[in-house]
Structures are given as structure tokens and as C-alpha cells.
Amino acid sequence: NQAGDTVYWSAKSRLQAGKAYAKGPHLSYLMKKKDYDGRRYSDAELDQASRLLRLELRLGREFFLRAEPWYTFTKSYLVNLWENYFGRMLGGCEVKTDNELLENCISAAPTPGQGRSAYALWCLIKSEGWERAQNITSRPTWYRNLKILRASGLGDADFSAGNVVHLRRKIIEVTLAKSWADLRNVA
């Protein structure tokens, strides 16, 4: 948006698009509008909301053309769509050491050899960088190993923008807050 406080993914996609913004500033902005007639939030609620990052998934026309009729969608189906879309960015299981990643790769792969190959690709990415590793790996091997690495707990943040992001402890706690009561419990 104009203030630059919103991040968009695949904004022009007719299938799925994502959006992230800080909820607290957005609520403050809405309440300051002259024509706002919604709920008035207390200072305490605004303070709690200032710790929220809202992640929205928009399903486009193409999605509905490919999917079952919209009226058959269940809440769990929609939650699953959201989790699949944003899960890559938020990360799955926490990986603490290279040895744990190797074990996870071997467990996630169809064969132990493919697991070791995926781990070797991770080592190559760490030492040479994303682009160079991709250039010297065959296309099928690259995508097979990336699939295993993602299933092993690495996400887009670990491969972000071609930068090498070394394994780290989880530093941001991600908790789904569906209501003000949920927010109070996690705050």
C-alpha cells in the first residue's frame, strides 16, 4: 500500500495471492477515519494488536474455476489452504543442528541415498550460494532435493532471496490467534 507497511505475494495472480500487514497500526488507522462506525478498541487491545502480523490469503477466479463448488468448502479446508500457502514462509518443524537436518532428510526421503543427496545440496547451498548450487545441479535433482529439504523443516526463509541463511533456533514464535481471547493468552 502507499505507506509501505504491507507485503504482497503474487498480487496479480488469478489463483492465490498473499498479503501481510501489522494489525495494530491498521486498527488505529481505521478508527481515525471520520466515517468509521465499527468497534472501538481499547488502548490495551490496540497494544496487544500491535504485536500481530495479519496474513491474508486471497483465492482468485482461477482457483474457483479449478476447485469444487465454493459452497462445499469447509472451515478446515480453508484453514488448510492458508497453512499450505503461508507454511513455507513461517516454517514447519524446528531444526536445530546439521545432524538433525541430515536425520530429517533421510526420514523424509524415499531412500536414505536421496536423503543424503538432499543434505549434500543443503551443504552446497550454504557454501556456494543458491544460484551457483542451482546452476551446477541438474533440474530434476534440484527440485527433488528441494522437496526433501522442505519436508525436512527448511522453508523459504532458509533459502530467501538467494542468500544463505544458516540453521538457527526458532526466533519468532508463530501462534494462530483467532480471537481477542486467543491474543490475550499468547501475549
PDB file of C-alpha atoms in Angstrom:
ATOM      1  CA  ASN A   1       0.000   0.000   0.000  1.00  0.00           C
ATOM      2  CA  GLN A   2       1.036   3.659  -0.071  1.00  0.00           C
ATOM      3  CA  ALA A   3       2.504   3.700   3.442  1.00  0.00           C
ATOM      4  CA  GLY A   4       4.741   0.768   2.538  1.00  0.00           C
ATOM      5  CA  ASP A   5       3.726  -1.294   5.544  1.00  0.00           C
ATOM      6  CA  THR A   6       2.121  -4.148   3.602  1.00  0.00           C
ATOM      7  CA  VAL A   7       3.853  -7.040   1.860  1.00  0.00           C
ATOM      8  CA  TYR A   8       2.204  -8.805  -1.086  1.00  0.00           C
ATOM      9  CA  TRP A   9       2.933 -12.193  -2.648  1.00  0.00           C
ATOM     10  CA  SER A  10       1.678 -12.979  -6.158  1.00  0.00           C
ATOM     11  CA  ALA A  11      -0.507  -9.861  -6.029  1.00  0.00           C
ATOM     12  CA  LYS A  12      -1.691 -10.217  -9.642  1.00  0.00           C
ATOM     13  CA  SER A  13      -2.254 -13.971  -9.508  1.00  0.00           C
ATOM     14  CA  ARG A  14      -5.668 -15.217 -10.542  1.00  0.00           C
ATOM     15  CA  LEU A  15      -5.112 -18.345  -8.461  1.00  0.00           C
ATOM     16  CA  GLN A  16      -3.865 -17.349  -4.974  1.00  0.00           C
ATOM     17  CA  ALA A  17      -2.310 -14.209  -3.516  1.00  0.00           C
ATOM     18  CA  GLY A  18      -1.000 -13.391  -0.076  1.00  0.00           C
ATOM     19  CA  LYS A  19      -0.810 -10.213   1.959  1.00  0.00           C
ATOM     20  CA  ALA A  20       0.796  -9.385   5.312  1.00  0.00           C
ATOM     21  CA  TYR A  21       0.481  -6.259   7.444  1.00  0.00           C
ATOM     22  CA  ALA A  22       0.761  -5.149  11.039  1.00  0.00           C
ATOM     23  CA  LYS A  23      -2.716  -5.318  12.578  1.00  0.00           C
ATOM     24  CA  GLY A  24      -2.256  -2.697  15.327  1.00  0.00           C
ATOM     25  CA  PRO A  25      -1.424   0.247  13.044  1.00  0.00           C
ATOM     26  CA  HIS A  26      -4.213  -0.830  10.700  1.00  0.00           C
ATOM     27  CA  LEU A  27      -6.804  -0.744  13.504  1.00  0.00           C
ATOM     28  CA  SER A  28      -5.557   2.679  14.627  1.00  0.00           C
ATOM     29  CA  TYR A  29      -5.800   3.945  11.043  1.00  0.00           C
ATOM     30  CA  LEU A  30      -9.362   2.635  10.670  1.00  0.00           C
ATOM     31  CA  MET A  31     -10.524   4.152  13.969  1.00  0.00           C
ATOM     32  CA  LYS A  32      -9.193   7.599  12.950  1.00  0.00           C
ATOM     33  CA  LYS A  33     -11.304   7.680   9.782  1.00  0.00           C
ATOM     34  CA  LYS A  34     -14.281  10.042  10.017  1.00  0.00           C
ATOM     35  CA  ASP A  35     -16.721   7.514   8.565  1.00  0.00           C
ATOM     36  CA  TYR A  36     -15.576   4.611  10.793  1.00  0.00           C
ATOM     37  CA  ASP A  37     -18.550   3.068  12.572  1.00  0.00           C
ATOM     38  CA  GLY A  38     -17.003  -0.229  13.679  1.00  0.00           C
ATOM     39  CA  ARG A  39     -15.984  -1.418  17.101  1.00  0.00           C
ATOM     40  CA  ARG A  40     -13.870   0.931  19.226  1.00  0.00           C
ATOM     41  CA  TYR A  41     -10.801  -0.838  20.578  1.00  0.00           C
ATOM     42  CA  SER A  42      -9.328  -0.041  23.966  1.00  0.00           C
ATOM     43  CA  ASP A  43      -5.716   1.106  24.345  1.00  0.00           C
ATOM     44  CA  ALA A  44      -4.890  -2.303  25.837  1.00  0.00           C
ATOM     45  CA  GLU A  45      -6.393  -4.094  22.829  1.00  0.00           C
ATOM     46  CA  LEU A  46      -4.524  -1.818  20.424  1.00  0.00           C
ATOM     47  CA  ASP A  47      -1.325  -2.553  22.339  1.00  0.00           C
ATOM     48  CA  GLN A  48      -1.961  -6.288  22.013  1.00  0.00           C
ATOM     49  CA  ALA A  49      -2.845  -5.904  18.333  1.00  0.00           C
ATOM     50  CA  SER A  50       0.428  -4.066  17.740  1.00  0.00           C
ATOM     51  CA  ARG A  51       2.134  -7.450  18.204  1.00  0.00           C
ATOM     52  CA  LEU A  52       0.052  -9.104  15.484  1.00  0.00           C
ATOM     53  CA  LEU A  53       1.058  -9.703  11.898  1.00  0.00           C
ATOM     54  CA  ARG A  54      -2.034 -10.380   9.834  1.00  0.00           C
ATOM     55  CA  LEU A  55      -1.609 -12.837   6.984  1.00  0.00           C
ATOM     56  CA  GLU A  56      -4.405 -12.912   4.418  1.00  0.00           C
ATOM     57  CA  LEU A  57      -4.840 -15.404   1.590  1.00  0.00           C
ATOM     58  CA  ARG A  58      -6.965 -14.322  -1.374  1.00  0.00           C
ATOM     59  CA  LEU A  59      -8.397 -17.027  -3.603  1.00  0.00           C
ATOM     60  CA  GLY A  60      -8.831 -15.761  -7.139  1.00  0.00           C
ATOM     61  CA  ARG A  61     -11.123 -16.543 -10.040  1.00  0.00           C
ATOM     62  CA  GLU A  62      -8.850 -19.249 -11.438  1.00  0.00           C
ATOM     63  CA  PHE A  63      -8.869 -21.059  -8.092  1.00  0.00           C
ATOM     64  CA  PHE A  64     -12.658 -21.259  -8.112  1.00  0.00           C
ATOM     65  CA  LEU A  65     -12.720 -22.463 -11.725  1.00  0.00           C
ATOM     66  CA  ARG A  66     -10.418 -25.371 -10.798  1.00  0.00           C
ATOM     67  CA  ALA A  67     -11.881 -26.208  -7.377  1.00  0.00           C
ATOM     68  CA  GLU A  68     -15.034 -27.904  -6.223  1.00  0.00           C
ATOM     69  CA  PRO A  69     -18.060 -25.603  -5.820  1.00  0.00           C
ATOM     70  CA  TRP A  70     -17.323 -22.949  -3.176  1.00  0.00           C
ATOM     71  CA  TYR A  71     -20.339 -23.884  -1.063  1.00  0.00           C
ATOM     72  CA  THR A  72     -18.759 -27.297  -0.377  1.00  0.00           C
ATOM     73  CA  PHE A  73     -15.690 -25.735   1.301  1.00  0.00           C
ATOM     74  CA  THR A  74     -15.359 -26.488   4.991  1.00  0.00           C
ATOM     75  CA  LYS A  75     -13.597 -24.370   7.573  1.00  0.00           C
ATOM     76  CA  SER A  76     -10.838 -26.988   7.876  1.00  0.00           C
ATOM     77  CA  TYR A  77     -10.353 -26.990   4.084  1.00  0.00           C
ATOM     78  CA  LEU A  78      -9.889 -23.204   4.064  1.00  0.00           C
ATOM     79  CA  VAL A  79      -7.550 -23.305   7.082  1.00  0.00           C
ATOM     80  CA  ASN A  80      -5.528 -25.998   5.305  1.00  0.00           C
ATOM     81  CA  LEU A  81      -5.245 -23.798   2.186  1.00  0.00           C
ATOM     82  CA  TRP A  82      -3.973 -20.921   4.357  1.00  0.00           C
ATOM     83  CA  GLU A  83      -1.489 -23.166   6.170  1.00  0.00           C
ATOM     84  CA  ASN A  84      -0.168 -24.610   2.908  1.00  0.00           C
ATOM     85  CA  TYR A  85       0.305 -21.131   1.429  1.00  0.00           C
ATOM     86  CA  PHE A  86       1.937 -19.425   4.406  1.00  0.00           C
ATOM     87  CA  GLY A  87       3.544 -22.501   5.960  1.00  0.00           C
ATOM     88  CA  ARG A  88       6.507 -22.229   3.577  1.00  0.00           C
ATOM     89  CA  MET A  89       7.245 -18.768   4.908  1.00  0.00           C
ATOM     90  CA  LEU A  90       6.558 -19.431   8.563  1.00  0.00           C
ATOM     91  CA  GLY A  91       8.429 -22.701   8.681  1.00  0.00           C
ATOM     92  CA  GLY A  92       7.436 -26.082   9.889  1.00  0.00           C
ATOM     93  CA  CYS A  93       9.365 -28.133  12.340  1.00  0.00           C
ATOM     94  CA  GLU A  94      12.254 -26.532  14.134  1.00  0.00           C
ATOM     95  CA  VAL A  95      15.675 -27.749  13.043  1.00  0.00           C
ATOM     96  CA  LYS A  96      18.475 -27.078  15.498  1.00  0.00           C
ATOM     97  CA  THR A  97      21.598 -28.760  14.134  1.00  0.00           C
ATOM     98  CA  ASP A  98      23.027 -30.055  10.877  1.00  0.00           C
ATOM     99  CA  ASN A  99      22.905 -33.599  12.280  1.00  0.00           C
ATOM    100  CA  GLU A 100      19.176 -33.241  12.956  1.00  0.00           C
ATOM    101  CA  LEU A 101      18.678 -31.928   9.425  1.00  0.00           C
ATOM    102  CA  LEU A 102      20.526 -34.945   7.997  1.00  0.00           C
ATOM    103  CA  GLU A 103      18.317 -37.274  10.057  1.00  0.00           C
ATOM    104  CA  ASN A 104      15.195 -35.388   8.929  1.00  0.00           C
ATOM    105  CA  CYS A 105      16.310 -35.572   5.269  1.00  0.00           C
ATOM    106  CA  ILE A 106      16.849 -39.328   5.480  1.00  0.00           C
ATOM    107  CA  SER A 107      13.429 -39.751   7.153  1.00  0.00           C
ATOM    108  CA  ALA A 108      11.645 -37.527   4.615  1.00  0.00           C
ATOM    109  CA  ALA A 109      13.219 -39.074   1.506  1.00  0.00           C
ATOM    110  CA  PRO A 110      12.036 -42.229  -0.268  1.00  0.00           C
ATOM    111  CA  THR A 111      15.520 -43.734   0.199  1.00  0.00           C
ATOM    112  CA  PRO A 112      18.440 -42.971   2.541  1.00  0.00           C
ATOM    113  CA  GLY A 113      20.584 -42.153  -0.506  1.00  0.00           C
ATOM    114  CA  GLN A 114      18.134 -39.479  -1.653  1.00  0.00           C
ATOM    115  CA  GLY A 115      18.092 -38.079   1.878  1.00  0.00           C
ATOM    116  CA  ARG A 116      21.890 -37.808   1.904  1.00  0.00           C
ATOM    117  CA  SER A 117      21.768 -36.231  -1.575  1.00  0.00           C
ATOM    118  CA  ALA A 118      19.307 -33.587  -0.336  1.00  0.00           C
ATOM    119  CA  TYR A 119      21.529 -32.871   2.657  1.00  0.00           C
ATOM    120  CA  ALA A 120      24.534 -32.567   0.310  1.00  0.00           C
ATOM    121  CA  LEU A 121      22.572 -29.990  -1.708  1.00  0.00           C
ATOM    122  CA  TRP A 122      21.950 -28.013   1.502  1.00  0.00           C
ATOM    123  CA  CYS A 123      25.699 -28.075   2.232  1.00  0.00           C
ATOM    124  CA  LEU A 124      26.371 -26.892  -1.337  1.00  0.00           C
ATOM    125  CA  ILE A 125      23.847 -24.044  -0.972  1.00  0.00           C
ATOM    126  CA  LYS A 126      25.472 -22.994   2.316  1.00  0.00           C
ATOM    127  CA  SER A 127      28.978 -22.997   0.853  1.00  0.00           C
ATOM    128  CA  GLU A 128      28.362 -21.764  -2.712  1.00  0.00           C
ATOM    129  CA  GLY A 129      25.038 -19.929  -2.500  1.00  0.00           C
ATOM    130  CA  TRP A 130      21.620 -20.591  -4.022  1.00  0.00           C
ATOM    131  CA  GLU A 131      22.294 -19.558  -7.626  1.00  0.00           C
ATOM    132  CA  ARG A 132      25.611 -21.350  -8.025  1.00  0.00           C
ATOM    133  CA  ALA A 133      24.218 -24.508  -6.420  1.00  0.00           C
ATOM    134  CA  GLN A 134      21.232 -24.399  -8.771  1.00  0.00           C
ATOM    135  CA  ASN A 135      23.457 -23.873 -11.821  1.00  0.00           C
ATOM    136  CA  ILE A 136      25.608 -26.928 -11.102  1.00  0.00           C
ATOM    137  CA  THR A 137      22.744 -29.281 -10.187  1.00  0.00           C
ATOM    138  CA  SER A 138      20.527 -30.978 -12.773  1.00  0.00           C
ATOM    139  CA  ARG A 139      16.960 -29.676 -12.806  1.00  0.00           C
ATOM    140  CA  PRO A 140      15.263 -32.936 -11.675  1.00  0.00           C
ATOM    141  CA  THR A 141      17.825 -33.458  -8.899  1.00  0.00           C
ATOM    142  CA  TRP A 142      17.495 -29.825  -7.776  1.00  0.00           C
ATOM    143  CA  TYR A 143      13.709 -29.977  -7.398  1.00  0.00           C
ATOM    144  CA  ARG A 144      13.675 -33.478  -5.876  1.00  0.00           C
ATOM    145  CA  ASN A 145      16.227 -32.410  -3.263  1.00  0.00           C
ATOM    146  CA  LEU A 146      14.436 -29.116  -2.538  1.00  0.00           C
ATOM    147  CA  LYS A 147      11.227 -31.067  -1.928  1.00  0.00           C
ATOM    148  CA  ILE A 148      13.063 -33.277   0.577  1.00  0.00           C
ATOM    149  CA  LEU A 149      14.724 -30.269   2.251  1.00  0.00           C
ATOM    150  CA  ARG A 150      11.347 -28.549   2.647  1.00  0.00           C
ATOM    151  CA  ALA A 151       9.825 -31.742   4.074  1.00  0.00           C
ATOM    152  CA  SER A 152      12.788 -31.832   6.478  1.00  0.00           C
ATOM    153  CA  GLY A 153      11.891 -28.495   8.048  1.00  0.00           C
ATOM    154  CA  LEU A 154      13.550 -25.858   5.873  1.00  0.00           C
ATOM    155  CA  GLY A 155      11.346 -23.141   4.419  1.00  0.00           C
ATOM    156  CA  ASP A 156      11.576 -20.146   2.130  1.00  0.00           C
ATOM    157  CA  ALA A 157      13.193 -18.143   4.911  1.00  0.00           C
ATOM    158  CA  ASP A 158      16.128 -20.551   4.826  1.00  0.00           C
ATOM    159  CA  PHE A 159      16.552 -20.086   1.082  1.00  0.00           C
ATOM    160  CA  SER A 160      15.319 -16.465   0.898  1.00  0.00           C
ATOM    161  CA  ALA A 161      16.395 -14.230  -1.961  1.00  0.00           C
ATOM    162  CA  GLY A 162      19.356 -16.410  -2.804  1.00  0.00           C
ATOM    163  CA  ASN A 163      21.026 -15.582   0.484  1.00  0.00           C
ATOM    164  CA  VAL A 164      22.460 -18.320   2.619  1.00  0.00           C
ATOM    165  CA  VAL A 165      20.634 -18.435   5.936  1.00  0.00           C
ATOM    166  CA  HIS A 166      22.421 -20.784   8.305  1.00  0.00           C
ATOM    167  CA  LEU A 167      20.440 -23.096  10.532  1.00  0.00           C
ATOM    168  CA  ARG A 168      19.220 -21.291  13.575  1.00  0.00           C
ATOM    169  CA  ARG A 169      16.945 -21.678  16.510  1.00  0.00           C
ATOM    170  CA  LYS A 170      13.409 -20.521  16.069  1.00  0.00           C
ATOM    171  CA  ILE A 171      13.449 -16.835  16.990  1.00  0.00           C
ATOM    172  CA  ILE A 172       9.874 -15.869  16.220  1.00  0.00           C
ATOM    173  CA  GLU A 173       7.031 -17.716  17.849  1.00  0.00           C
ATOM    174  CA  VAL A 174       4.172 -18.153  15.418  1.00  0.00           C
ATOM    175  CA  THR A 175       0.811 -18.721  17.067  1.00  0.00           C
ATOM    176  CA  LEU A 176      -2.519 -18.536  15.298  1.00  0.00           C
ATOM    177  CA  ALA A 177      -4.794 -16.062  17.109  1.00  0.00           C
ATOM    178  CA  LYS A 178      -8.430 -16.345  16.021  1.00  0.00           C
ATOM    179  CA  SER A 179      -9.954 -14.088  18.673  1.00  0.00           C
ATOM    180  CA  TRP A 180      -9.141 -11.454  21.288  1.00  0.00           C
ATOM    181  CA  ALA A 181      -9.184 -14.221  23.913  1.00  0.00           C
ATOM    182  CA  ASP A 182      -6.506 -16.101  21.936  1.00  0.00           C
ATOM    183  CA  LEU A 183      -4.457 -12.925  21.708  1.00  0.00           C
ATOM    184  CA  ARG A 184      -4.626 -12.354  25.473  1.00  0.00           C
ATOM    185  CA  ASN A 185      -3.487 -15.944  26.084  1.00  0.00           C
ATOM    186  CA  VAL A 186      -0.397 -15.669  23.860  1.00  0.00           C
ATOM    187  CA  ALA A 187       0.552 -12.081  24.736  1.00  0.00           C
TER     188      ALA A 187
END
